[in-house]
Amino acid sequence: MTPLRETLKKVKSDPTKPPRYSAAGLFVKGAKSEEWPRVWRDVDLKKSYDVVIVGGGVHGLATAYYLATNHGITNVAVLEKAYLGSGGSGRNTAIVRSNYLTPEGVAFYDRSLTLYNTMSNDLNLNVMFSERGHMTLAHTDSALRTMRWRAEVNKLQNINSSVIDPQEVKKLAPSLDVSPNTRYPIQGALYHPPGGTIRHDAVVWGYARGADHRGVEMHQQTEVLDIMVEGGEGPDGKGRGGKVTGVRTNRGDISAPIVVNCTAGWATLISDMAGVKLPINTHPLQAAVTEPVKVFLPTVVVSGSLHVYVSQTDRGELVFGASVDPFATYSMKGSLEFTEELAGHVLELMPNIGRMRLLRQWAGLCDMTPDYSPVMGFTPVEGFLCDVGWGTYGFKAGPVSGEQMAECIATQSVPKLIAPFELSRFERGDLVGEKGAAAVGH
Ligand code: PYC
């Protein structure tokens, strides 16, 4: 066998060959940092591509990966204004599930969970999928009714979801206070065993590395400043009836017949550049993490009424999230109000963790649509496609969105799984109301 150091030297000395990795993942144990192979290439930005993807998060990278893997389309550039995974992909709480409320939502997120299940093998990178189960607590009669409704919709599509009583809740998560004497007694829960958590950064790196191996280019620090469109009905020649010709970036102009908006937080700003208006308001969503302690919380726990969801990482930290902040802004500042409210609500659920210390908090941006479903597929501008409006569901939808958007681009037709989420549904009044499946009430 070639010694590790020799292999690494060879990789370093032949930049035309794709880098090689240890079977376990990105880094080779024992290697000095200067010997680590680059995970994706750093190449010059070209003047033209077949497809330009705006946004280097899970959605953009997955779209690029599946374009190359499933359709052989590799003359693709992913443009990211900061670094890969710096937006919602690095700011979520890493929860995955498919227990949605609408049949369209259930089918869509179920496909994502299927792709997450085989991802470590497919990408040859341990993405640490932990299928630990997902439990949504009901504290009121009406919440219990919604859980029953969701369970029935789920079962019709063979999704493992059922309503359980407080004793079963206690068995699954012994740290929860299920006594009837609390302010909001737990009346039952929707239990979804296939749900769980996954390492979000690994998903980003895995897709980036896989896309890179197949020839896709990723360009960080490359901000899209404008989208070039000709022949549109708008005063600037953009909008309905127009055709995309490329993008203007801080590093020069790029021509491309297809531009895909895979951004979160900035989705409306990017679409406005093409003259396409989106029914989206952007709100921050805050999250926080505690110090690590011995593992005691075996499932993901969500409480809509108490506006909180929590899971324990493999390192032992509790990761909490809440509702979106009730005002539209692009600011990602954390607030003391959030921490105070979170602590109060968490202690109602788990009174015994009062001495745990919170280490960090952060925020991400959520693009909220009127029906809490995304906007996917073609727009009134030829060649300009959208994969946006993910609200609080973006991370869990990454794989299926990439797969389906790639099919949409390659076949120039709308795949069945994303047909319900086309932008034109708002003109037709054909909404897909998914608010009832939001982790917490917004
Ligand atoms: O919908 O499961 C969810 C979720 C978790 C965090 C934000 N949304």
Tab-separated table of C-alpha atoms and ligand atoms in Angstrom:
chain	number	residue	atom	x	y	z
A	1	MET	CA	0.000	0.000	0.000
A	2	THR	CA	1.263	3.519	-0.777
A	3	PRO	CA	2.055	5.370	2.438
A	4	LEU	CA	-0.368	8.177	3.217
A	5	ARG	CA	2.268	10.865	2.920
A	6	GLU	CA	3.235	9.696	-0.578
A	7	THR	CA	-0.397	9.762	-1.685
A	8	LEU	CA	-0.824	13.272	-0.360
A	9	LYS	CA	2.381	14.457	-2.041
A	10	LYS	CA	1.128	13.037	-5.349
A	11	VAL	CA	-2.184	14.833	-4.926
A	12	LYS	CA	-0.355	18.089	-4.203
A	13	SER	CA	1.955	17.754	-7.151
A	14	ASP	CA	-0.728	17.026	-9.752
A	15	PRO	CA	-3.334	19.826	-9.591
A	16	THR	CA	-5.137	18.552	-12.710
A	17	LYS	CA	-6.278	15.395	-10.877
A	18	PRO	CA	-9.252	15.566	-8.532
A	19	PRO	CA	-8.098	15.324	-4.924
A	20	ARG	CA	-8.345	12.010	-3.080
A	21	TYR	CA	-9.636	11.549	0.419
A	22	SER	CA	-9.671	9.120	3.248
A	23	ALA	CA	-12.665	6.794	3.048
A	24	ALA	CA	-13.958	8.220	6.317
A	25	GLY	CA	-14.268	11.784	5.203
A	26	LEU	CA	-12.575	15.017	4.402
A	27	PHE	CA	-9.378	14.939	6.363
A	28	VAL	CA	-6.671	12.368	6.701
A	29	LYS	CA	-5.909	11.552	10.311
A	30	GLY	CA	-2.332	12.328	11.269
A	31	ALA	CA	-1.648	14.548	8.266
A	32	LYS	CA	-0.317	18.054	8.902
A	33	SER	CA	-2.806	20.732	7.982
A	34	GLU	CA	-0.684	21.967	5.042
A	35	GLU	CA	-0.882	18.453	3.597
A	36	TRP	CA	-4.663	18.208	3.639
A	37	PRO	CA	-5.990	18.015	0.122
A	38	ARG	CA	-8.379	20.799	-0.853
A	39	VAL	CA	-11.989	19.678	-0.688
A	40	TRP	CA	-12.933	21.604	-3.825
A	41	ARG	CA	-10.813	23.332	-6.442
A	42	ASP	CA	-10.189	27.054	-6.572
A	43	VAL	CA	-10.409	27.875	-10.289
A	44	ASP	CA	-10.708	31.072	-12.328
A	45	LEU	CA	-14.176	32.399	-12.997
A	46	LYS	CA	-15.071	31.843	-16.659
A	47	LYS	CA	-16.956	34.248	-18.923
A	48	SER	CA	-19.795	31.825	-19.574
A	49	TYR	CA	-21.498	28.714	-18.194
A	50	ASP	CA	-24.480	26.574	-19.174
A	51	VAL	CA	-26.012	27.092	-15.728
A	52	VAL	CA	-25.276	29.692	-13.034
A	53	ILE	CA	-26.585	28.917	-9.558
A	54	VAL	CA	-26.865	31.820	-7.141
A	55	GLY	CA	-26.322	30.710	-3.544
A	56	GLY	CA	-23.744	28.251	-2.186
A	57	GLY	CA	-25.865	26.599	0.478
A	58	VAL	CA	-27.317	23.086	0.560
A	59	HIS	CA	-29.926	23.923	-2.103
A	60	GLY	CA	-27.519	25.456	-4.608
A	61	LEU	CA	-24.857	22.810	-4.081
A	62	ALA	CA	-27.341	19.933	-4.244
A	63	THR	CA	-28.771	21.338	-7.485
A	64	ALA	CA	-25.261	21.499	-8.955
A	65	TYR	CA	-24.407	18.002	-7.685
A	66	TYR	CA	-27.528	16.385	-9.185
A	67	LEU	CA	-27.182	18.323	-12.468
A	68	ALA	CA	-23.744	16.755	-12.833
A	69	THR	CA	-24.501	13.331	-11.346
A	70	ASN	CA	-27.950	12.600	-12.748
A	71	HIS	CA	-27.856	14.575	-16.003
A	72	GLY	CA	-24.207	14.992	-16.984
A	73	ILE	CA	-24.495	18.811	-16.979
A	74	THR	CA	-21.166	19.995	-15.599
A	75	ASN	CA	-20.499	23.423	-17.113
A	76	VAL	CA	-22.060	24.895	-13.984
A	77	ALA	CA	-20.946	27.656	-11.592
A	78	VAL	CA	-22.250	28.049	-8.045
A	79	LEU	CA	-21.799	31.679	-6.953
A	80	GLU	CA	-21.676	32.440	-3.236
A	81	LYS	CA	-21.235	35.955	-1.909
A	82	ALA	CA	-19.612	34.771	1.354
A	83	TYR	CA	-18.387	31.193	1.953
A	84	LEU	CA	-20.147	27.914	1.187
A	85	GLY	CA	-22.786	27.117	3.823
A	86	SER	CA	-22.577	30.573	5.417
A	87	GLY	CA	-26.318	31.254	5.185
A	88	GLY	CA	-29.247	29.155	6.342
A	89	SER	CA	-27.301	25.920	5.741
A	90	GLY	CA	-24.969	26.766	8.600
A	91	ARG	CA	-27.555	28.391	10.853
A	92	ASN	CA	-30.330	25.816	11.153
A	93	THR	CA	-30.948	23.344	13.949
A	94	ALA	CA	-30.213	20.305	11.743
A	95	ILE	CA	-33.629	18.658	12.166
A	96	VAL	CA	-35.011	16.434	9.416
A	97	ARG	CA	-38.505	14.927	9.175
A	98	SER	CA	-41.337	14.270	6.729
A	99	ASN	CA	-44.431	14.476	8.976
A	100	TYR	CA	-46.036	17.365	7.102
A	101	LEU	CA	-49.683	18.323	6.846
A	102	THR	CA	-50.445	18.390	3.125
A	103	PRO	CA	-50.103	15.344	0.841
A	104	GLU	CA	-47.846	17.444	-1.426
A	105	GLY	CA	-45.584	18.380	1.480
A	106	VAL	CA	-45.429	14.828	2.841
A	107	ALA	CA	-44.416	13.335	-0.540
A	108	PHE	CA	-41.798	16.020	-1.063
A	109	TYR	CA	-40.099	15.843	2.358
A	110	ASP	CA	-40.285	12.059	2.355
A	111	ARG	CA	-38.126	11.999	-0.763
A	112	SER	CA	-35.667	14.304	1.019
A	113	LEU	CA	-35.499	11.957	3.998
A	114	THR	CA	-34.872	9.034	1.625
A	115	LEU	CA	-31.942	10.912	0.097
A	116	TYR	CA	-30.643	11.865	3.560
A	117	ASN	CA	-30.787	8.202	4.551
A	118	THR	CA	-28.335	7.106	1.849
A	119	MET	CA	-26.302	10.304	1.772
A	120	SER	CA	-23.254	9.072	3.706
A	121	ASN	CA	-22.830	6.309	1.122
A	122	ASP	CA	-23.749	8.425	-1.890
A	123	LEU	CA	-21.321	11.224	-0.990
A	124	ASN	CA	-18.733	8.967	0.697
A	125	LEU	CA	-18.771	11.239	3.712
A	126	ASN	CA	-20.196	10.573	7.135
A	127	VAL	CA	-23.006	13.137	7.446
A	128	MET	CA	-23.889	11.721	10.870
A	129	PHE	CA	-27.563	11.091	10.214
A	130	SER	CA	-29.134	10.185	13.523
A	131	GLU	CA	-32.588	8.687	13.029
A	132	ARG	CA	-33.552	9.299	16.632
A	133	GLY	CA	-37.254	10.048	16.190
A	134	HIS	CA	-39.164	13.318	16.283
A	135	MET	CA	-41.900	14.152	18.757
A	136	THR	CA	-44.265	17.137	18.439
A	137	LEU	CA	-46.038	17.760	21.740
A	138	ALA	CA	-49.682	18.796	21.969
A	139	HIS	CA	-50.708	20.889	24.976
A	140	THR	CA	-54.262	21.733	23.876
A	141	ASP	CA	-57.270	19.945	22.369
A	142	SER	CA	-56.845	21.820	19.107
A	143	ALA	CA	-53.139	20.949	18.898
A	144	LEU	CA	-54.008	17.289	19.487
A	145	ARG	CA	-56.580	17.480	16.705
A	146	THR	CA	-53.927	18.831	14.303
A	147	MET	CA	-51.550	16.013	15.337
A	148	ARG	CA	-54.262	13.432	14.564
A	149	TRP	CA	-54.883	15.089	11.209
A	150	ARG	CA	-51.169	15.033	10.380
A	151	ALA	CA	-50.843	11.413	11.519
A	152	GLU	CA	-53.682	10.356	9.194
A	153	VAL	CA	-52.279	12.287	6.195
A	154	ASN	CA	-48.856	10.764	6.927
A	155	LYS	CA	-50.151	7.200	7.224
A	156	LEU	CA	-51.972	7.469	3.897
A	157	GLN	CA	-48.544	7.942	2.307
A	158	ASN	CA	-46.888	5.210	4.359
A	159	ILE	CA	-45.053	7.657	6.597
A	160	ASN	CA	-44.457	6.327	10.087
A	161	SER	CA	-46.324	8.828	12.320
A	162	SER	CA	-48.793	8.281	15.116
A	163	VAL	CA	-50.360	10.065	18.061
A	164	ILE	CA	-49.087	8.871	21.434
A	165	ASP	CA	-50.251	9.578	25.004
A	166	PRO	CA	-48.307	11.341	27.809
A	167	GLN	CA	-47.051	8.060	29.302
A	168	GLU	CA	-45.493	7.077	25.983
A	169	VAL	CA	-44.037	10.583	25.725
A	170	LYS	CA	-42.399	10.086	29.117
A	171	LYS	CA	-40.928	6.752	28.061
A	172	LEU	CA	-39.374	8.296	24.956
A	173	ALA	CA	-38.070	11.411	26.726
A	174	PRO	CA	-37.886	10.850	30.507
A	175	SER	CA	-36.666	14.402	31.187
A	176	LEU	CA	-39.991	15.924	30.085
A	177	ASP	CA	-42.458	16.954	32.761
A	178	VAL	CA	-45.690	15.189	31.737
A	179	SER	CA	-47.525	15.800	35.030
A	180	PRO	CA	-50.967	17.403	34.819
A	181	ASN	CA	-49.912	20.236	37.161
A	182	THR	CA	-47.851	22.272	34.693
A	183	ARG	CA	-49.061	25.499	33.093
A	184	TYR	CA	-49.451	23.743	29.721
A	185	PRO	CA	-49.902	20.022	30.505
A	186	ILE	CA	-48.763	17.656	27.731
A	187	GLN	CA	-51.873	15.941	26.325
A	188	GLY	CA	-50.120	13.767	23.756
A	189	ALA	CA	-47.733	14.005	20.837
A	190	LEU	CA	-47.247	13.245	17.176
A	191	TYR	CA	-44.420	10.708	17.144
A	192	HIS	CA	-42.434	10.280	13.917
A	193	PRO	CA	-39.656	7.667	14.303
A	194	PRO	CA	-37.942	8.363	10.907
A	195	GLY	CA	-37.174	11.985	11.888
A	196	GLY	CA	-33.894	13.011	13.487
A	197	THR	CA	-30.841	15.184	13.045
A	198	ILE	CA	-27.953	15.343	10.623
A	199	ARG	CA	-24.653	17.222	10.587
A	200	HIS	CA	-25.488	20.276	8.486
A	201	ASP	CA	-21.917	21.342	7.614
A	202	ALA	CA	-21.100	17.824	6.442
A	203	VAL	CA	-24.050	17.960	4.046
A	204	VAL	CA	-22.692	21.206	2.563
A	205	TRP	CA	-19.146	19.839	2.264
A	206	GLY	CA	-20.324	16.521	0.848
A	207	TYR	CA	-22.372	18.096	-1.932
A	208	ALA	CA	-19.614	20.620	-2.678
A	209	ARG	CA	-16.972	17.917	-2.912
A	210	GLY	CA	-19.201	15.652	-5.030
A	211	ALA	CA	-20.083	18.482	-7.421
A	212	ASP	CA	-16.414	19.518	-7.658
A	213	HIS	CA	-15.355	15.965	-8.544
A	214	ARG	CA	-17.735	16.029	-11.477
A	215	GLY	CA	-16.415	19.353	-12.810
A	216	VAL	CA	-18.799	21.897	-11.277
A	217	GLU	CA	-17.125	25.141	-10.150
A	218	MET	CA	-17.810	26.803	-6.823
A	219	HIS	CA	-16.915	30.493	-6.535
A	220	GLN	CA	-16.919	31.997	-3.058
A	221	GLN	CA	-16.743	35.746	-2.368
A	222	THR	CA	-18.612	36.181	-5.648
A	223	GLU	CA	-21.643	38.385	-5.229
A	224	VAL	CA	-24.364	38.700	-7.845
A	225	LEU	CA	-25.068	42.405	-8.362
A	226	ASP	CA	-27.528	42.161	-11.234
A	227	ILE	CA	-29.239	39.663	-13.513
A	228	MET	CA	-29.177	40.435	-17.217
A	229	VAL	CA	-32.520	39.947	-18.970
A	230	GLU	CA	-33.629	41.020	-22.445
A	231	GLY	CA	-37.068	41.469	-23.996
A	232	GLY	CA	-39.148	41.677	-20.800
A	233	GLU	CA	-42.336	43.718	-20.318
A	234	GLY	CA	-40.899	45.804	-17.461
A	235	PRO	CA	-39.647	49.364	-18.060
A	236	ASP	CA	-36.045	48.096	-17.805
A	237	GLY	CA	-36.645	45.254	-20.300
A	238	LYS	CA	-36.872	42.718	-17.456
A	239	GLY	CA	-39.744	40.700	-16.001
A	240	ARG	CA	-42.482	38.707	-17.729
A	241	GLY	CA	-41.712	37.685	-21.280
A	242	GLY	CA	-37.982	38.354	-20.890
A	243	LYS	CA	-35.077	35.963	-21.333
A	244	VAL	CA	-32.047	35.638	-19.062
A	245	THR	CA	-28.659	36.289	-20.638
A	246	GLY	CA	-26.379	36.185	-17.603
A	247	VAL	CA	-25.370	37.783	-14.329
A	248	ARG	CA	-23.244	40.739	-13.273
A	249	THR	CA	-20.966	39.975	-10.322
A	250	ASN	CA	-18.380	41.806	-8.246
A	251	ARG	CA	-15.823	39.824	-10.289
A	252	GLY	CA	-17.201	40.617	-13.731
A	253	ASP	CA	-20.053	39.634	-16.035
A	254	ILE	CA	-20.926	36.019	-16.825
A	255	SER	CA	-23.197	34.939	-19.639
A	256	ALA	CA	-25.541	32.001	-19.062
A	257	PRO	CA	-28.864	30.904	-20.571
A	258	ILE	CA	-30.020	29.539	-17.201
A	259	VAL	CA	-29.758	31.282	-13.826
A	260	VAL	CA	-31.172	29.628	-10.725
A	261	ASN	CA	-31.985	31.552	-7.553
A	262	CYS	CA	-31.119	29.193	-4.671
A	263	THR	CA	-30.734	31.861	-2.016
A	264	ALA	CA	-32.364	32.178	1.380
A	265	GLY	CA	-32.751	35.521	3.073
A	266	TRP	CA	-31.867	37.379	-0.123
A	267	ALA	CA	-34.343	35.550	-2.384
A	268	THR	CA	-36.474	38.600	-3.161
A	269	LEU	CA	-33.446	40.825	-3.788
A	270	ILE	CA	-32.056	38.362	-6.344
A	271	SER	CA	-35.427	37.784	-8.024
A	272	ASP	CA	-36.070	41.536	-8.195
A	273	MET	CA	-32.893	41.765	-10.289
A	274	ALA	CA	-34.613	39.660	-12.955
A	275	GLY	CA	-37.866	41.614	-12.602
A	276	VAL	CA	-39.644	38.710	-10.882
A	277	LYS	CA	-41.661	39.650	-7.794
A	278	LEU	CA	-41.960	37.046	-5.060
A	279	PRO	CA	-44.609	36.958	-2.292
A	280	ILE	CA	-41.986	36.646	0.443
A	281	ASN	CA	-41.230	38.450	3.718
A	282	THR	CA	-37.914	37.793	5.421
A	283	HIS	CA	-37.775	37.211	9.189
A	284	PRO	CA	-34.903	36.169	11.438
A	285	LEU	CA	-35.118	32.922	13.381
A	286	GLN	CA	-32.979	32.625	16.495
A	287	ALA	CA	-31.387	29.517	17.952
A	288	ALA	CA	-29.064	28.712	20.837
A	289	VAL	CA	-26.812	25.975	22.165
A	290	THR	CA	-25.830	24.928	25.711
A	291	GLU	CA	-22.663	23.535	27.190
A	292	PRO	CA	-22.257	19.768	26.589
A	293	VAL	CA	-23.582	17.334	29.191
A	294	LYS	CA	-24.026	13.573	29.332
A	295	VAL	CA	-26.585	12.429	26.735
A	296	PHE	CA	-30.080	12.342	28.271
A	297	LEU	CA	-32.459	13.440	25.491
A	298	PRO	CA	-32.833	10.607	22.982
A	299	THR	CA	-35.341	12.198	20.528
A	300	VAL	CA	-36.075	15.557	18.941
A	301	VAL	CA	-38.767	17.333	20.978
A	302	VAL	CA	-40.968	20.114	19.605
A	303	SER	CA	-43.581	22.156	21.401
A	304	GLY	CA	-45.654	24.473	19.242
A	305	SER	CA	-47.463	26.053	22.172
A	306	LEU	CA	-44.220	26.764	24.017
A	307	HIS	CA	-42.486	27.940	20.835
A	308	VAL	CA	-39.474	25.711	21.215
A	309	TYR	CA	-37.746	22.685	19.683
A	310	VAL	CA	-34.763	20.934	21.162
A	311	SER	CA	-32.396	18.090	20.376
A	312	GLN	CA	-29.127	16.925	21.905
A	313	THR	CA	-26.050	16.718	19.701
A	314	ASP	CA	-23.648	13.782	19.738
A	315	ARG	CA	-21.308	16.046	21.708
A	316	GLY	CA	-23.988	16.464	24.376
A	317	GLU	CA	-25.043	20.070	23.734
A	318	LEU	CA	-28.727	20.959	23.673
A	319	VAL	CA	-29.635	22.848	20.496
A	320	PHE	CA	-32.760	25.003	20.767
A	321	GLY	CA	-34.762	26.910	18.213
A	322	ALA	CA	-37.880	29.038	18.417
A	323	SER	CA	-40.420	30.829	16.216
A	324	VAL	CA	-39.340	33.435	13.713
A	325	ASP	CA	-39.032	36.923	15.186
A	326	PRO	CA	-42.294	38.796	14.604
A	327	PHE	CA	-40.784	41.544	12.422
A	328	ALA	CA	-39.299	41.528	8.919
A	329	THR	CA	-35.585	42.374	8.789
A	330	TYR	CA	-32.310	41.174	7.319
A	331	SER	CA	-30.557	41.597	10.650
A	332	MET	CA	-29.134	38.431	12.183
A	333	LYS	CA	-28.535	39.849	15.651
A	334	GLY	CA	-29.487	37.780	18.663
A	335	SER	CA	-31.666	39.311	21.391
A	336	LEU	CA	-31.953	38.968	25.168
A	337	GLU	CA	-35.748	38.698	24.815
A	338	PHE	CA	-35.257	35.497	22.830
A	339	THR	CA	-32.956	33.946	25.436
A	340	GLU	CA	-35.254	34.852	28.330
A	341	GLU	CA	-38.355	33.527	26.613
A	342	LEU	CA	-36.562	30.387	25.485
A	343	ALA	CA	-35.236	29.644	28.970
A	344	GLY	CA	-38.695	30.129	30.516
A	345	HIS	CA	-40.364	27.809	28.027
A	346	VAL	CA	-37.672	25.141	28.122
A	347	LEU	CA	-37.825	25.005	31.923
A	348	GLU	CA	-41.577	24.425	31.759
A	349	LEU	CA	-40.845	21.338	29.664
A	350	MET	CA	-37.670	20.169	31.431
A	351	PRO	CA	-37.492	21.709	34.911
A	352	ASN	CA	-34.392	19.704	35.809
A	353	ILE	CA	-32.016	21.463	33.445
A	354	GLY	CA	-32.155	24.827	35.248
A	355	ARG	CA	-28.403	24.802	35.963
A	356	MET	CA	-27.234	24.189	32.405
A	357	ARG	CA	-25.418	27.115	30.843
A	358	LEU	CA	-26.200	28.561	27.449
A	359	LEU	CA	-23.019	28.986	25.389
A	360	ARG	CA	-24.037	30.709	22.177
A	361	GLN	CA	-26.967	32.037	20.219
A	362	TRP	CA	-27.325	32.998	16.572
A	363	ALA	CA	-29.931	33.790	13.935
A	364	GLY	CA	-30.659	32.819	10.355
A	365	LEU	CA	-33.003	34.374	7.810
A	366	CYS	CA	-36.275	32.729	6.831
A	367	ASP	CA	-38.124	33.674	3.643
A	368	MET	CA	-41.780	33.275	4.570
A	369	THR	CA	-44.431	32.757	1.864
A	370	PRO	CA	-48.190	33.207	2.478
A	371	ASP	CA	-48.818	29.434	2.567
A	372	TYR	CA	-45.533	28.309	4.200
A	373	SER	CA	-44.642	26.328	1.083
A	374	PRO	CA	-41.683	27.114	-1.185
A	375	VAL	CA	-41.510	28.702	-4.626
A	376	MET	CA	-39.872	26.294	-7.089
A	377	GLY	CA	-39.379	25.935	-10.813
A	378	PHE	CA	-39.881	28.283	-13.758
A	379	THR	CA	-40.754	31.971	-13.564
A	380	PRO	CA	-42.222	34.398	-16.139
A	381	VAL	CA	-38.622	35.130	-17.239
A	382	GLU	CA	-37.273	32.428	-19.549
A	383	GLY	CA	-34.157	30.809	-18.127
A	384	PHE	CA	-34.644	32.261	-14.638
A	385	LEU	CA	-35.660	29.592	-12.122
A	386	CYS	CA	-36.316	29.773	-8.397
A	387	ASP	CA	-35.791	27.425	-5.462
A	388	VAL	CA	-36.687	29.809	-2.656
A	389	GLY	CA	-39.252	30.707	0.020
A	390	TRP	CA	-38.258	27.925	2.373
A	391	GLY	CA	-39.449	29.586	5.569
A	392	THR	CA	-38.242	27.382	8.427
A	393	TYR	CA	-38.075	24.187	6.345
A	394	GLY	CA	-35.062	24.854	4.100
A	395	PHE	CA	-32.400	22.532	5.462
A	396	LYS	CA	-34.573	19.421	5.525
A	397	ALA	CA	-35.617	20.082	1.905
A	398	GLY	CA	-32.097	20.459	0.511
A	399	PRO	CA	-31.555	17.056	-1.150
A	400	VAL	CA	-34.967	16.718	-2.801
A	401	SER	CA	-34.893	20.338	-3.953
A	402	GLY	CA	-31.525	19.835	-5.603
A	403	GLU	CA	-32.621	16.607	-7.233
A	404	GLN	CA	-35.886	18.013	-8.558
A	405	MET	CA	-34.505	21.394	-9.644
A	406	ALA	CA	-31.764	19.578	-11.553
A	407	GLU	CA	-34.422	17.503	-13.326
A	408	CYS	CA	-36.452	20.636	-14.059
A	409	ILE	CA	-33.403	22.327	-15.633
A	410	ALA	CA	-32.222	19.270	-17.549
A	411	THR	CA	-35.610	18.251	-18.960
A	412	GLN	CA	-37.089	21.758	-19.178
A	413	SER	CA	-40.287	20.383	-17.677
A	414	VAL	CA	-41.708	20.544	-14.175
A	415	PRO	CA	-41.251	17.319	-12.155
A	416	LYS	CA	-44.363	16.059	-10.372
A	417	LEU	CA	-42.930	16.571	-6.872
A	418	ILE	CA	-42.424	20.309	-7.356
A	419	ALA	CA	-45.447	21.072	-9.547
A	420	PRO	CA	-47.557	22.129	-6.502
A	421	PHE	CA	-44.927	24.724	-5.546
A	422	GLU	CA	-44.733	26.740	-8.757
A	423	LEU	CA	-44.845	30.535	-8.464
A	424	SER	CA	-47.957	30.584	-10.674
A	425	ARG	CA	-49.986	29.006	-7.836
A	426	PHE	CA	-50.382	32.450	-6.292
A	427	GLU	CA	-52.047	33.746	-9.489
A	428	ARG	CA	-54.329	30.701	-9.564
A	429	GLY	CA	-55.099	30.890	-5.827
A	430	ASP	CA	-54.016	27.273	-5.528
A	431	LEU	CA	-52.072	27.483	-2.257
A	432	VAL	CA	-50.472	24.586	-0.355
A	433	GLY	CA	-51.143	25.515	3.284
A	434	GLU	CA	-48.301	24.028	5.325
A	435	LYS	CA	-48.415	26.313	8.389
A	436	GLY	CA	-49.996	23.552	10.465
A	437	ALA	CA	-46.795	21.502	10.119
A	438	ALA	CA	-44.467	24.290	11.231
A	439	ALA	CA	-42.305	23.143	14.113
A	440	VAL	CA	-43.672	25.934	16.264
A	441	GLY	CA	-46.523	28.430	15.852
A	442	HIS	CA	-45.377	31.549	14.018
B	1	PYC	O1	-39.906	22.508	10.802
B	1	PYC	O2	-38.861	20.932	11.882
B	1	PYC	C1	-39.001	22.119	11.535
B	1	PYC	C2	-38.019	23.104	11.996
B	1	PYC	C3	-37.002	22.886	12.857
B	1	PYC	C4	-36.359	24.078	12.954
B	1	PYC	C5	-36.984	24.999	12.189
B	1	PYC	N1	-38.006	24.374	11.594
